[in-house]
Every structure is written in structure tokens, then in C-alpha cells.
CSV table of N, CA and C in Angstrom, one decimal:
chain,number,residue,atom,x,y,z
A,1,MET,N,99.7,210.8,76.5
A,1,MET,CA,98.5,209.7,76.3
A,1,MET,C,97.7,210.1,77.5
A,2,SER,N,96.0,209.7,77.4
A,2,SER,CA,95.2,209.9,78.2
A,2,SER,C,95.2,208.3,79.0
A,3,THR,N,94.9,209.2,80.2
A,3,THR,CA,94.7,208.0,81.0
A,3,THR,C,93.1,207.3,80.8
A,4,PRO,N,92.7,205.8,81.4
A,4,PRO,CA,91.2,205.0,81.2
A,4,PRO,C,90.5,206.4,81.4
A,5,ALA,N,90.6,206.5,82.9
A,5,ALA,CA,89.6,207.6,82.8
A,5,ALA,C,89.0,209.1,82.6
A,6,GLU,N,90.5,209.5,82.0
A,6,GLU,CA,90.1,210.8,81.2
A,6,GLU,C,89.2,210.2,80.0
A,7,ARG,N,89.8,209.2,79.6
A,7,ARG,CA,89.4,208.9,78.5
A,7,ARG,C,87.6,208.4,78.1
A,8,LEU,N,87.5,208.2,79.5
A,8,LEU,CA,85.6,208.1,80.2
A,8,LEU,C,85.4,209.6,79.8
A,9,ALA,N,85.9,210.1,80.8
A,9,ALA,CA,85.3,211.4,81.1
A,9,ALA,C,85.4,212.1,79.9
A,10,GLU,N,85.4,212.3,78.6
A,10,GLU,CA,85.6,212.7,77.4
A,10,GLU,C,84.3,211.8,76.5
A,11,LEU,N,83.6,211.0,76.9
A,11,LEU,CA,83.1,210.3,76.2
A,11,LEU,C,81.6,210.7,76.7
A,12,ALA,N,80.7,210.7,75.9
A,12,ALA,CA,79.5,211.0,76.2
A,12,ALA,C,78.5,210.4,76.3
A,13,GLU,N,77.6,210.9,77.6
A,13,GLU,CA,76.8,210.0,77.9
A,13,GLU,C,75.7,209.0,76.6
A,14,GLY,N,75.7,208.1,76.8
A,14,GLY,CA,74.8,207.1,76.4
A,14,GLY,C,75.6,206.5,75.3
A,15,THR,N,77.0,206.7,75.1
A,15,THR,CA,77.5,205.7,74.4
A,15,THR,C,78.2,204.5,75.3
A,16,ARG,N,78.1,203.5,73.8
A,16,ARG,CA,78.1,202.0,74.6
A,16,ARG,C,80.0,202.1,74.9
A,17,VAL,N,80.3,201.5,75.7
A,17,VAL,CA,81.6,201.5,76.2
A,17,VAL,C,81.7,200.0,76.8
A,18,VAL,N,83.2,199.6,77.0
A,18,VAL,CA,83.6,198.4,78.1
A,18,VAL,C,84.2,199.2,78.9
A,19,VAL,N,84.1,199.1,80.2
A,19,VAL,CA,85.3,199.3,80.9
A,19,VAL,C,85.7,197.8,82.0
A,20,ARG,N,87.3,198.1,82.2
A,20,ARG,CA,88.0,196.9,82.8
A,20,ARG,C,88.0,197.5,84.2
A,21,HIS,N,88.0,196.8,85.3
A,21,HIS,CA,87.9,197.0,86.6
A,21,HIS,C,88.6,196.2,87.4
A,22,ARG,N,89.5,197.0,88.9
A,22,ARG,CA,89.6,195.9,89.5
A,22,ARG,C,89.0,195.7,90.3
A,23,ILE,N,88.7,193.9,90.7
A,23,ILE,CA,87.8,193.6,91.6
A,23,ILE,C,89.0,193.0,93.1
A,24,GLU,N,88.1,192.2,93.9
A,24,GLU,CA,89.0,191.5,94.9
A,24,GLU,C,89.1,190.3,94.0
A,25,GLY,N,90.8,189.8,93.9
A,25,GLY,CA,90.8,188.6,93.2
A,25,GLY,C,91.4,189.0,91.6
A,26,GLY,N,91.3,190.2,91.0
A,26,GLY,CA,91.5,189.9,89.6
A,26,GLY,C,90.6,191.1,88.8
A,27,PHE,N,90.5,191.0,87.6
A,27,PHE,CA,89.3,191.8,86.9
A,27,PHE,C,88.1,191.4,86.6
A,28,THR,N,87.8,192.1,86.2
A,28,THR,CA,86.4,192.5,85.5
A,28,THR,C,86.2,193.4,84.4
A,29,ASP,N,85.1,193.1,83.4
A,29,ASP,CA,84.6,193.9,82.8
A,29,ASP,C,82.9,194.8,82.9
A,30,ALA,N,82.8,195.5,82.5
A,30,ALA,CA,81.5,196.3,83.1
A,30,ALA,C,81.0,196.5,81.0
A,31,LEU,N,80.1,195.9,80.4
A,31,LEU,CA,80.0,196.2,79.3
A,31,LEU,C,78.7,197.0,79.1
A,32,GLY,N,78.3,198.4,78.7
A,32,GLY,CA,77.1,198.7,78.1
A,32,GLY,C,76.8,200.0,77.9
A,33,TYR,N,76.1,200.8,78.1
A,33,TYR,CA,76.0,202.1,78.0
A,33,TYR,C,76.3,203.1,79.3
A,34,LEU,N,76.8,204.3,79.3
A,34,LEU,CA,77.2,205.0,79.8
A,34,LEU,C,76.1,205.8,80.6
A,35,ARG,N,75.8,205.9,81.4
A,35,ARG,CA,74.6,206.3,82.1
A,35,ARG,C,75.1,207.5,83.0
A,36,GLU,N,76.8,207.8,83.2
A,36,GLU,CA,76.9,209.0,84.2
A,36,GLU,C,78.4,208.8,84.5
A,37,HIS,N,79.0,209.8,84.3
A,37,HIS,CA,80.4,210.0,85.0
A,37,HIS,C,80.1,211.0,86.0
A,38,ASP,N,81.5,211.2,86.9
A,38,ASP,CA,81.7,212.5,87.7
A,38,ASP,C,83.5,212.0,88.4
A,39,ALA,N,83.7,213.0,89.1
A,39,ALA,CA,85.2,213.2,89.3
A,39,ALA,C,85.9,211.6,89.9
A,40,THR,N,84.1,210.9,90.5
A,40,THR,CA,85.0,209.7,91.7
A,40,THR,C,84.7,208.6,91.1
A,41,GLY,N,83.9,208.2,89.9
A,41,GLY,CA,83.5,207.2,89.2
A,41,GLY,C,82.8,207.4,87.8
A,42,CYS,N,82.0,206.7,87.1
A,42,CYS,CA,81.1,206.3,86.1
A,42,CYS,C,80.0,205.0,86.7
A,43,THR,N,79.1,205.3,86.0
A,43,THR,CA,77.8,204.1,86.0
A,43,THR,C,77.5,203.8,84.5
A,44,VAL,N,77.6,202.4,84.7
A,44,VAL,CA,77.3,201.8,83.2
A,44,VAL,C,75.6,201.1,82.9
A,45,GLN,N,75.0,200.8,82.4
A,45,GLN,CA,73.7,200.5,82.3
A,45,GLN,C,74.3,198.9,81.3
A,46,THR,N,74.1,197.8,82.2
A,46,THR,CA,74.7,196.7,81.3
A,46,THR,C,73.9,195.9,80.9
A,47,ARG,N,73.3,194.5,81.0
A,47,ARG,CA,72.4,193.8,80.8
A,47,ARG,C,71.8,193.5,82.0
A,48,ARG,N,72.5,193.1,83.2
A,48,ARG,CA,72.5,192.9,84.4
A,48,ARG,C,72.2,194.0,85.3
A,49,GLY,N,72.0,195.5,84.7
A,49,GLY,CA,71.5,196.3,85.3
A,49,GLY,C,72.8,197.7,85.4
A,50,LEU,N,72.7,198.4,86.6
A,50,LEU,CA,73.5,199.3,86.6
A,50,LEU,C,74.8,199.0,87.4
A,51,VAL,N,75.6,199.8,86.7
A,51,VAL,CA,77.1,199.0,87.6
A,51,VAL,C,78.2,200.4,87.9
A,52,ARG,N,78.4,200.6,88.9
A,52,ARG,CA,79.0,202.0,89.4
A,52,ARG,C,80.6,201.3,89.6
A,53,VAL,N,81.4,202.3,88.9
A,53,VAL,CA,82.8,201.7,88.6
A,53,VAL,C,83.6,202.6,89.3
A,54,ALA,N,84.4,202.5,90.9
A,54,ALA,CA,85.2,203.7,91.0
A,54,ALA,C,86.7,204.4,89.9
A,55,LEU,N,86.6,205.4,89.4
A,55,LEU,CA,87.5,205.7,88.6
A,55,LEU,C,89.4,205.3,89.1
A,56,ALA,N,89.2,204.9,90.3
A,56,ALA,CA,90.8,204.3,90.7
A,56,ALA,C,90.7,203.1,90.5
A,57,ASP,N,89.6,202.6,90.5
A,57,ASP,CA,89.8,200.8,89.8
A,57,ASP,C,89.8,201.0,88.3
A,58,VAL,N,89.5,202.0,87.4
A,58,VAL,CA,89.8,201.4,85.8
A,58,VAL,C,91.0,201.1,85.7
A,59,VAL,N,91.2,200.0,85.0
A,59,VAL,CA,92.8,199.9,84.5
A,59,VAL,C,92.6,200.5,82.9
A,60,ALA,N,91.0,200.0,82.1
A,60,ALA,CA,91.2,200.2,80.4
A,60,ALA,C,89.4,200.6,80.7
A,61,ALA,N,89.4,201.7,79.5
A,61,ALA,CA,88.2,201.9,78.6
A,61,ALA,C,88.1,202.3,77.8
A,62,LYS,N,87.2,202.0,76.7
A,62,LYS,CA,87.0,202.5,75.1
A,62,LYS,C,85.7,202.1,75.2
A,63,PRO,N,85.1,202.9,74.0
A,63,PRO,CA,83.9,202.6,73.1
A,63,PRO,C,83.9,201.8,72.2
A,64,VAL,N,82.9,201.2,72.0
A,64,VAL,CA,82.5,200.1,71.2
A,64,VAL,C,81.2,200.2,70.7
A,65,PRO,N,81.5,199.4,69.2
A,65,PRO,CA,80.1,199.5,68.4
A,65,PRO,C,78.8,198.8,69.6
A,66,GLU,N,78.2,199.5,68.4
A,66,GLU,CA,76.5,198.6,68.7
A,66,GLU,C,76.5,196.9,68.6
A,67,PRO,N,75.7,196.1,69.5
A,67,PRO,CA,75.9,194.9,69.3
A,67,PRO,C,75.1,194.7,67.9
A,68,PRO,N,75.3,193.5,67.1
A,68,PRO,CA,74.8,193.2,66.0
A,68,PRO,C,73.6,192.9,66.2
A,69,ALA,N,72.7,192.9,64.8
A,69,ALA,CA,71.3,192.9,65.3
A,69,ALA,C,71.1,191.2,65.2
A,70,ARG,N,69.9,191.1,65.8
A,70,ARG,CA,69.8,189.7,66.4
A,70,ARG,C,68.8,188.9,65.2
A,71,ARG,N,69.4,187.8,64.8
A,71,ARG,CA,69.1,186.9,63.5
A,71,ARG,C,67.8,186.7,63.9
A,72,ARG,N,66.9,186.6,62.8
A,72,ARG,CA,65.4,186.2,62.7
A,72,ARG,C,65.9,184.3,62.7
A,73,ALA,N,65.0,183.3,63.4
A,73,ALA,CA,64.9,182.4,63.4
A,73,ALA,C,64.9,181.4,61.6
């Protein structure tokens, strides 16, 4: 069984992902597009901007489908 960090390394840049990682006081998620990954971390393009996550802090990661199309009013 692979670790979350290993699963991230297998994904192509541009894949939509969710990455759960440790922060002070708990956990948070980064949902967006994988922009880069290396031996120490990954960068996810979220709605609020780029989020850099250290691989040592990643507790879960997976690809997710594209968001649903917005409905017209």
C-alpha cells in the first residue's frame, strides 16, 4: 500500500486533487490543481491561490473529479 505522498508523486501536474495536511491545531484540506511536486512537497492551485504543502505533513491525498458546471440563473 502506498503512502499519500507516493500517490501524489504518481499524479500528473494539472490533476485536480484534494490534499489533507497537518496544521497547528489540527488538519486542513487543499482542493485544487496540482501544479508541481518534488521530493519535499507539492503545490496546489486553490481558489485562494497557491498552497505549498510539505510532504511530511500530508496525511491523505487523492485525485478528484472536475467541479460540476455552474447552472444558469
